[in-house]
Tab-separated table of N, CA, C and O in Angstrom:
chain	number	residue	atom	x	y	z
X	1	UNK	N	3.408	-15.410	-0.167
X	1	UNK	CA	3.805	-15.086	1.200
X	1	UNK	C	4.232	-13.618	1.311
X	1	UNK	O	3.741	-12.986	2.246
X	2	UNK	N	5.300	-12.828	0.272
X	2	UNK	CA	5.787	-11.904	0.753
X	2	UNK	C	4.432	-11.321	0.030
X	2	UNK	O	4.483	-10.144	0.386
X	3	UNK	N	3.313	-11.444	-0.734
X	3	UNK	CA	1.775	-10.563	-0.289
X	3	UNK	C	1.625	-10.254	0.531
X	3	UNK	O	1.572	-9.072	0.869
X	4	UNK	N	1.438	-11.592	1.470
X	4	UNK	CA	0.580	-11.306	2.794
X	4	UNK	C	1.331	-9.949	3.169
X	4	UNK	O	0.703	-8.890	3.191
X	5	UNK	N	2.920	-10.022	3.513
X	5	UNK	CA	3.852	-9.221	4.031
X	5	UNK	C	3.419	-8.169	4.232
X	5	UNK	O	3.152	-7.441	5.188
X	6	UNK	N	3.362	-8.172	2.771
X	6	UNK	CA	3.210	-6.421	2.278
X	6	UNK	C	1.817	-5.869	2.206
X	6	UNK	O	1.711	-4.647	2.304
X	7	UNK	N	0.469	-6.768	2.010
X	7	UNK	CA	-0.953	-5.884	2.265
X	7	UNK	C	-0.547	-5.564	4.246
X	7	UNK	O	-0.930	-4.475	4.674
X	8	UNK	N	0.021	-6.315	5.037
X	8	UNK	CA	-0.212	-6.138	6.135
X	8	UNK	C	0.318	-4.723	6.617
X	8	UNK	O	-0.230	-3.968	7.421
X	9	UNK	N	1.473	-4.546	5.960
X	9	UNK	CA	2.449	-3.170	5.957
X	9	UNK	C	1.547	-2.282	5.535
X	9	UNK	O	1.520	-1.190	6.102
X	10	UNK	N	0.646	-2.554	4.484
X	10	UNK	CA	-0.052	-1.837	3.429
X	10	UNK	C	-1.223	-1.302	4.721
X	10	UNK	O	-1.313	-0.074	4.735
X	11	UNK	N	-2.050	-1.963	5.708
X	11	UNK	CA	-3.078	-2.078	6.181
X	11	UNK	C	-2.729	-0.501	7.201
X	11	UNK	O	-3.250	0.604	7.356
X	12	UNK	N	-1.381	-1.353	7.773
X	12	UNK	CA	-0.442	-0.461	8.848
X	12	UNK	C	-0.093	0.923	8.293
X	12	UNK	O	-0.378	2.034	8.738
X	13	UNK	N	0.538	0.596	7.301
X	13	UNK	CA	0.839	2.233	6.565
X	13	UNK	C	-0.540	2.753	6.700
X	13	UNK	O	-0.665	3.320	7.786
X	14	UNK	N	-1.718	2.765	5.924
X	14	UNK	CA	-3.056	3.105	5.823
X	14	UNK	C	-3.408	3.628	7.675
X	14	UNK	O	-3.751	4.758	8.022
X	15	UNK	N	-3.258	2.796	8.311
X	15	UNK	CA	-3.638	3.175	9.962
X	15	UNK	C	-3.022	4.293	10.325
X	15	UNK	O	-3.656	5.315	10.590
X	16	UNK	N	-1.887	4.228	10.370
X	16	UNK	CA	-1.004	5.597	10.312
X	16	UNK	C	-1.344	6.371	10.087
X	16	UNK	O	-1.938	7.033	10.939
X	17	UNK	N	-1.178	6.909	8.542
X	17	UNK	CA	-1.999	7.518	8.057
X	17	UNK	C	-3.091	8.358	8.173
X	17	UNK	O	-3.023	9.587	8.169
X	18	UNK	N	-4.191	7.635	8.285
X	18	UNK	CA	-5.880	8.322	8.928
X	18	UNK	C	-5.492	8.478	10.278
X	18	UNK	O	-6.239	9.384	10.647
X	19	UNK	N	-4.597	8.073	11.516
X	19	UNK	CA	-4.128	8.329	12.314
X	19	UNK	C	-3.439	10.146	12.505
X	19	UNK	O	-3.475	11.023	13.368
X	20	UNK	N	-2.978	10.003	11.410
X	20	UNK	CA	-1.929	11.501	11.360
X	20	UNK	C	-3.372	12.657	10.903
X	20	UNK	O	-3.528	13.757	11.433
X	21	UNK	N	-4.163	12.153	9.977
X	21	UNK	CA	-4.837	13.326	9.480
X	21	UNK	C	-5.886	13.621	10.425
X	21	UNK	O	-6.341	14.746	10.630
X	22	UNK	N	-6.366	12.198	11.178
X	22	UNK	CA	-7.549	12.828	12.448
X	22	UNK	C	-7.153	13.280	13.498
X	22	UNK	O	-7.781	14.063	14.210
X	23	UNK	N	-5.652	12.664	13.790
X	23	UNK	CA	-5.023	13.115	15.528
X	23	UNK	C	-3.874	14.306	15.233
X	23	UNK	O	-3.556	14.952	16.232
X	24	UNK	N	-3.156	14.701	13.850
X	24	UNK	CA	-2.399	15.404	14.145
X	24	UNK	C	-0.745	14.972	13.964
X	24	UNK	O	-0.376	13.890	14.420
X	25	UNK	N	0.098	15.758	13.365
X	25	UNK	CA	1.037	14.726	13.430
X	25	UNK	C	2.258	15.014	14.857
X	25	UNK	O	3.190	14.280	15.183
X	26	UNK	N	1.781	16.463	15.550
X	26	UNK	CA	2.464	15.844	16.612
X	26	UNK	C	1.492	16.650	18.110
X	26	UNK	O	0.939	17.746	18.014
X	27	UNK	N	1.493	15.881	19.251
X	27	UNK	CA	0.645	17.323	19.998
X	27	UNK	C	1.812	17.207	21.014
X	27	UNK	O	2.940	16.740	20.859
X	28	UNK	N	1.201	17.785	22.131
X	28	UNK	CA	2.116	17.809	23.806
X	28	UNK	C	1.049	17.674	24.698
X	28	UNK	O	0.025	18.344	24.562
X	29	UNK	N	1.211	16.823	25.646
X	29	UNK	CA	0.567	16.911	27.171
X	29	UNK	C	1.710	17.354	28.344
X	29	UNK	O	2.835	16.883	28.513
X	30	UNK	N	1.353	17.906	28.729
X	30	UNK	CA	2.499	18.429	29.836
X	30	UNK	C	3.875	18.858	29.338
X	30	UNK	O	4.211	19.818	28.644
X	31	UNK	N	4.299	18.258	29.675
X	31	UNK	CA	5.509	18.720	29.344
X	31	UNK	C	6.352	17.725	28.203
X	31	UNK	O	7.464	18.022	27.768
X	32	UNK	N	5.551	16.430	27.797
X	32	UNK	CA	5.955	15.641	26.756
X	32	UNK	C	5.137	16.157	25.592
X	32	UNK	O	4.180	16.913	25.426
X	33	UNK	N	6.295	15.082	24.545
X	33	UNK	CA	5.674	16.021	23.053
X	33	UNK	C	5.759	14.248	22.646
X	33	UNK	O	6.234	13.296	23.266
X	34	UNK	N	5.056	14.355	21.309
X	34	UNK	CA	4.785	13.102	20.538
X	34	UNK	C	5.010	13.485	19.077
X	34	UNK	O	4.385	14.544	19.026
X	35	UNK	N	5.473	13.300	17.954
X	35	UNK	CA	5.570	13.578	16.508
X	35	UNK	C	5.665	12.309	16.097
X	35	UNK	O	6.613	11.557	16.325
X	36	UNK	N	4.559	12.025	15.409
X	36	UNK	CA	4.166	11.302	14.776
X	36	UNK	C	4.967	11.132	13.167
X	36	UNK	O	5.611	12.004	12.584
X	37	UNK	N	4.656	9.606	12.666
X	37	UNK	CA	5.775	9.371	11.503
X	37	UNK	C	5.336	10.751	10.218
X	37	UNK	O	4.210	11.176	9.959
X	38	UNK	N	6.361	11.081	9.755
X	38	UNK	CA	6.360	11.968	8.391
X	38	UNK	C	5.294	11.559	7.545
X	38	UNK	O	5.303	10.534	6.863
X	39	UNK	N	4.514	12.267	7.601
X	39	UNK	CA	3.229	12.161	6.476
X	39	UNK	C	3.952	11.585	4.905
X	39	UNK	O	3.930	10.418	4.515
X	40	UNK	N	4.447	12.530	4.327
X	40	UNK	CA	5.112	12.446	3.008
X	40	UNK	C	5.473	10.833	3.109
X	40	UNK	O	4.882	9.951	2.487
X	41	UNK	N	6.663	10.626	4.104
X	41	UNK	CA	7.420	9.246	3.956
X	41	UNK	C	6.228	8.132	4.003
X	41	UNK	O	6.093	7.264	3.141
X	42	UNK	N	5.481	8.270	5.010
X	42	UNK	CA	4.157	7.206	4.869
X	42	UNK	C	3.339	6.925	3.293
X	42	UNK	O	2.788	5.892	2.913
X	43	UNK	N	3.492	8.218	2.586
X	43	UNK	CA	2.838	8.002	1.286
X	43	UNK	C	3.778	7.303	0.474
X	43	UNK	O	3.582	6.349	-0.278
X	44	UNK	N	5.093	8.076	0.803
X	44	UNK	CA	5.975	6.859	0.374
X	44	UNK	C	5.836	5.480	0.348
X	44	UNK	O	5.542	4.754	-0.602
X	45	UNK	N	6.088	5.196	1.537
X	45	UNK	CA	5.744	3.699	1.924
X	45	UNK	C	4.727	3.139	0.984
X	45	UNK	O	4.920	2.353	0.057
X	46	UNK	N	3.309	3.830	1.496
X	46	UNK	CA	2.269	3.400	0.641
X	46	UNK	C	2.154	3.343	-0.644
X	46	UNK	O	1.055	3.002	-1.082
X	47	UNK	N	2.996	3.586	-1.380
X	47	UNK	CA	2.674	3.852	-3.068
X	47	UNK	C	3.643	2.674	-3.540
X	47	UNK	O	3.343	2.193	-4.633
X	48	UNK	N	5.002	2.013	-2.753
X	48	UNK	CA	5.500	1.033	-3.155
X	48	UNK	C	5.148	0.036	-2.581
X	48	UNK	O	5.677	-1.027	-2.903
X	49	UNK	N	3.990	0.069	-1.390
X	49	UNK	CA	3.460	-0.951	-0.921
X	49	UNK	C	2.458	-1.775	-1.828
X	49	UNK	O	2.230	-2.977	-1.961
X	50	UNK	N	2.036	-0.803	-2.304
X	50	UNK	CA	0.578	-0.783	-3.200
X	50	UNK	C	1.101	-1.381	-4.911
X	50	UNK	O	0.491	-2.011	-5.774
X	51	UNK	N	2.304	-0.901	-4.853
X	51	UNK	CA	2.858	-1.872	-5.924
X	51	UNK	C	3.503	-3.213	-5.942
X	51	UNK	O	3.674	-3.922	-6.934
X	52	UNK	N	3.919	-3.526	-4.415
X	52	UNK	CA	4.133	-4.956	-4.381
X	52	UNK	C	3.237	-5.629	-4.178
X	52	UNK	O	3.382	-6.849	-4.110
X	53	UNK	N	2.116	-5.066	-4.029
X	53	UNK	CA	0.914	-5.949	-3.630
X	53	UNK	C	0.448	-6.249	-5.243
X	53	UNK	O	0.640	-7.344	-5.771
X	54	UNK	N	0.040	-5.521	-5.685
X	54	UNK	CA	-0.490	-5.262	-6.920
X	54	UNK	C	0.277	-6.233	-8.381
X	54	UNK	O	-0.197	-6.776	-9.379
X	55	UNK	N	1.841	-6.044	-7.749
X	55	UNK	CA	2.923	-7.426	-8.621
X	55	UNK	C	2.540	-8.021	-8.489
X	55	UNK	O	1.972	-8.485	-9.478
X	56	UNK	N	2.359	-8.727	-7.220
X	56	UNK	CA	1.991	-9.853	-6.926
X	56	UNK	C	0.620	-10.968	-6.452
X	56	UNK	O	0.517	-12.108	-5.999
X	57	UNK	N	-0.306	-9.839	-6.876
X	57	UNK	CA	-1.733	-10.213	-7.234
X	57	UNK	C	-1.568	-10.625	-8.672
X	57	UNK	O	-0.668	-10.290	-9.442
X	58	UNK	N	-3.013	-11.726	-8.986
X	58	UNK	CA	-3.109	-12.435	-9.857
X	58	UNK	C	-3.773	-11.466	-10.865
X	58	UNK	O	-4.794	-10.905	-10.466
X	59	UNK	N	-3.316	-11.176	-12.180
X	59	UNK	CA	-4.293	-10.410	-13.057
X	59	UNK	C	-5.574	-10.842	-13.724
X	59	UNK	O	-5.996	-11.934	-13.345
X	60	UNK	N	-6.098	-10.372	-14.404
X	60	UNK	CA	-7.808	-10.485	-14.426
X	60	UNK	C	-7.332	-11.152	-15.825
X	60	UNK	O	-8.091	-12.105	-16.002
X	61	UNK	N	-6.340	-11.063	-16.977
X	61	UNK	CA	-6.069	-12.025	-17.669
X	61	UNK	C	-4.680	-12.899	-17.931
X	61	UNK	O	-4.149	-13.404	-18.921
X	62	UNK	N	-4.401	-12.816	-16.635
X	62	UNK	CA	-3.083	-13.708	-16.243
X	62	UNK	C	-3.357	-15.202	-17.082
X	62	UNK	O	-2.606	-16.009	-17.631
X	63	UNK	N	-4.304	-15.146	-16.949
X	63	UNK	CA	-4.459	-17.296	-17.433
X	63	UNK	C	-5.419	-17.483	-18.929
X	63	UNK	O	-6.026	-18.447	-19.394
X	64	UNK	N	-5.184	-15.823	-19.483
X	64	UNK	CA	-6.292	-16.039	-20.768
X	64	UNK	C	-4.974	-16.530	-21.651
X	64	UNK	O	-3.839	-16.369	-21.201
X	65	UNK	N	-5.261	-17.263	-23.199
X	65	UNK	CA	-4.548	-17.579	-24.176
X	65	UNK	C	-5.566	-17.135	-25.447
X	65	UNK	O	-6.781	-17.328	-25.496
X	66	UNK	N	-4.887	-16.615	-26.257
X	66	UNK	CA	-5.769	-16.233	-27.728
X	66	UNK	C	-5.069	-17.445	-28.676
X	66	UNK	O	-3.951	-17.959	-28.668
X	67	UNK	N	-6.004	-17.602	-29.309
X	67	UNK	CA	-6.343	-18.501	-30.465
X	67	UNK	C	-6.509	-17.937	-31.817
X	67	UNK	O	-7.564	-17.337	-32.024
X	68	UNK	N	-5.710	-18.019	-32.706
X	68	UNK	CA	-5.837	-17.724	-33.962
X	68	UNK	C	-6.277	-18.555	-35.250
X	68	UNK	O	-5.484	-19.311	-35.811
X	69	UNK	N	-7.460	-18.388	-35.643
X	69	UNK	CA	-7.933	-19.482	-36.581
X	69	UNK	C	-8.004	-18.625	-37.866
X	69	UNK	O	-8.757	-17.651	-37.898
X	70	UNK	N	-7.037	-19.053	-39.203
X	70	UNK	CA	-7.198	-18.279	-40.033
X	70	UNK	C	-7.741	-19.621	-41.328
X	70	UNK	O	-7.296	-20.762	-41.451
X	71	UNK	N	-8.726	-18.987	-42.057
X	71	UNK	CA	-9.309	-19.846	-42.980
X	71	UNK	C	-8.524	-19.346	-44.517
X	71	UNK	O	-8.671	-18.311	-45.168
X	72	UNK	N	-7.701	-20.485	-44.743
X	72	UNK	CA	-7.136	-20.568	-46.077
X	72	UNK	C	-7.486	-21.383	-46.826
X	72	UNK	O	-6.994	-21.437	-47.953
């Protein structure tokens, strides 16, 4: 469950993101201004997002067991 949580944060952080680098992180129309979230802090986000996801994904040999057969 707290996966789901966190790829969804993960998806959101990511939107942001390509958000800030194609639109800018802040402009003005008229006489309003917009500043968009801190680039840096978003990578933030993303790099411990990317590790709770990653905890809590299943590993590629999570369910292997080795066997030792020694001939005496």
């Amino acid at each position: 469950m707290a996966n789901v949580k966190a790829q969804e944060m993960l998806d959101q952080v990511n939107e942001a993101i390509t958000t800030i680098l194609i639109g800018g992180q802040s402009y003005k129309i008229g006489s309003r201004q917009l500043n968009r979230a801190d680039l840096s802090e978003l990578y933030k986000m993303k790099s411990d997002l990317e590790a709770q996801v990653a905890e809590s994904a299943p590993g590629l040999l999570d369910d292997c067991y080795v066997a030792v057969f020694d001939r005496r």
